[in-house]
Amino acid sequence: MQMGEGVEWALHSCLNLGWIDGAAVTATRLAAFYDLPPAYLNKQLQALARAGILTSTPGPRGGFRLARPLEEITLLDVVTAVEGAEDAFRCKQILRNGPDGDPAVDYRETCVINGAMRRAELAWRRELAAQTLAELRATVESRHPGAPAATRARLTVNRLS
Amino acid sequence: MQMGEGVEWALHSCLNLGWIDGAAVTATRLAAFYDLPPAYLNKQLQALARAGILTSTPGPRGGFRLARPLEEITLLDVVTAVEGAEDAFRCKQILRNGPDGDPAVDYRETCVINGAMRRAELAWRRELAAQTLAELRATVESRHPGAPAATRARLTVNRLS
DNA sequence: GCTCCCATACTCGGATAATAACTGTCCGAGTATGGAAGG
DNA sequence: CCTTCCATACTCGGACAGTTATTATCCGAGTATGGGAGC
């Protein structure tokens, strides 16, 4: 069970976009920040755009920008956008093949094991939804006061170094 | 991000073993219960045996049996045994490639994003560790009082049907 | 009848393929730019 | 000089390979069984 690295890239990119005010930043520019594969990061940002977290504009002067302030974006929003909404534990309803299996029953509702696993995943999601990206940004700024300016300078320069 | 189905198989098999008193059950028999691939289920049971949840005995009259009562087996034990102990979110430390990246720093400790993700996974693990298989067994027995006898009959018959 | 022995069948255990998911790359559709032509 | 137009360069967006992880299978090492030979 492993989460795709797109989640990590997306979260860092969203935080960086939070330090840019209004200007659109291209996927290539964001990828160069951490030396990531540009086209693949673009793929993840597309997912964020589909989820309504970012807005994308094509053409020159185009790129991605935040669709809403970081206060209104939770970790769960980003994780769901990139990884999908379905649970990690997917009940295959093997009880249906068991001795008293009933084809008419939806064992995803009745299976005790599935219920316990869903409860655990719910706790995970609850914790993710409790954290907004604005809180993460505040923590970073308190530890590295120069980060906003440095990021803004690096992402809004006219040309890549 | 998806969890292997071995977890589901392992949990169901452990519950079934909880209704057998002392007798060893072969992987083939347990697989036939839900019409699963026998050799692959055997692989998962091996993982449980390596983790000390089951004991395995080879040869005729061999098979798997619980190493300790269900009261002392948590969901987390089984998940960890089958899926491994490492976190789903693995911080690749992309900050190291960033503007002020320091090769000497372990960003798994300092990265705010990694900290938030680990907190969420901790909540998930905590929930899993809070549930023992004995509690699941009790819930199943309250809903299906005939389950223990039916399972025992099906798993301890001399020949497969 | 009882004991000992051995061939047998059965089990787990790890090594080996087939499949799906994730990672990475490429090219096309569409758009604002910037300069050139015309008034 | 100002306006209009068009060729250009640049962006996202989705379609296309490469690589890793997951799923599934197979065969060998080791053991209790159960029958047969010997006493």
Coordinates of N, CA and C (backbone and C1' of nucleotides) in Angstrom, one line a residue, chain B residues 1-2 27 42 46 50 56 59 63-64, chain C residues 9-15 21-23:
Chain B
M1 N -3.7 4.8 -4.7 CA -3.4 4.2 -3.3 C -4.4 3.1 -3.0
Q2 N -4.0 1.9 -3.1 CA -4.9 0.8 -2.8 C -4.2 -0.3 -2.0
A27 N -3.9 -24.2 4.1 CA -4.2 -23.0 3.2 C -5.3 -23.4 2.1
N42 N -1.9 -18.9 0.6 CA -0.8 -19.5 1.4 C 0.3 -18.4 1.6
Q46 N 1.7 -17.2 5.2 CA 3.1 -17.2 5.5 C 3.5 -15.9 6.2
R50 N 5.2 -15.4 9.8 CA 6.4 -14.7 10.0 C 6.2 -13.6 11.1
S56 N 2.7 -22.4 11.8 CA 2.5 -23.3 10.7 C 3.3 -24.6 11.0
G59 N 3.7 -30.9 6.5 CA 3.4 -32.4 6.5 C 1.9 -32.7 6.7
G63 N -0.8 -27.5 8.7 CA -1.6 -26.4 8.3 C -1.3 -25.2 9.2
F64 N -2.2 -24.3 9.3 CA -2.0 -23.1 10.1 C -3.0 -23.1 11.3
Chain C
dA9 P 1.4 -42.1 -3.3 O5' 0.6 -41.0 -2.4 C5' -0.1 -41.4 -1.2 C4' -0.2 -40.2 -0.3 C3' -0.7 -38.9 -0.9 O3' -1.7 -38.3 -0.1 C1' 1.3 -38.6 0.3
dC10 P -2.6 -37.1 -0.8 O5' -2.3 -35.9 0.3 C5' -2.2 -36.2 1.7 C4' -1.3 -35.2 2.3 C3' -1.6 -33.8 1.9 O3' -2.1 -33.0 2.9 C1' 0.7 -34.2 2.0
dT11 P -2.7 -31.5 2.6 O5' -1.6 -30.5 3.1 C5' -1.4 -30.3 4.5 C4' 0.0 -29.7 4.8 C3' 0.2 -28.3 4.2 O3' -0.4 -27.3 5.0 C1' 2.1 -29.7 4.0
dC12 P -0.4 -25.7 4.5 O5' 1.1 -25.3 4.7 C5' 1.7 -25.2 6.0 C4' 3.2 -25.1 5.9 C3' 3.8 -23.7 5.6 O3' 5.0 -23.5 6.4 C1' 4.5 -25.3 4.0
dG13 P 5.6 -22.1 6.6 O5' 6.6 -21.8 5.4 C5' 7.8 -22.5 5.4 C4' 8.6 -22.2 4.2 C3' 8.6 -20.8 3.7 O3' 9.8 -20.2 4.0 C1' 8.1 -22.3 1.9
dG14 P 10.1 -18.6 3.6 O5' 10.8 -18.7 2.1 C5' 11.8 -19.6 1.9 C4' 12.0 -19.8 0.4 C3' 12.2 -18.6 -0.4 O3' 13.3 -18.9 -1.4 C1' 10.4 -19.7 -1.3
dA15 P 14.0 -17.6 -2.1 O5' 13.8 -18.0 -3.7 C5' 14.3 -19.2 -4.2 C4' 13.7 -19.6 -5.5 C3' 13.8 -18.5 -6.6 O3' 14.1 -19.2 -7.8 C1' 11.5 -19.0 -6.2
dA21 P -5.5 -1.8 -12.0 O5' -4.4 -0.8 -11.4 C5' -3.8 -1.1 -10.2 C4' -2.5 -0.3 -10.0 C3' -2.6 1.2 -10.2 O3' -2.2 1.8 -9.1 C1' -0.8 0.3 -11.5
dC22 P -2.4 3.4 -8.8 O5' -0.9 4.0 -9.1 C5' 0.2 3.3 -8.4 C4' 1.5 3.6 -9.1 C3' 1.8 5.1 -9.3 O3' 3.1 5.4 -8.7 C1' 2.2 3.9 -11.3
dT23 P 3.6 6.9 -8.5 O5' 4.6 7.2 -9.8 C5' 5.7 6.4 -9.9 C4' 6.4 6.5 -11.3 C3' 6.7 8.0 -11.7 O3' 8.1 8.0 -11.8 C1' 5.7 6.8 -13.5

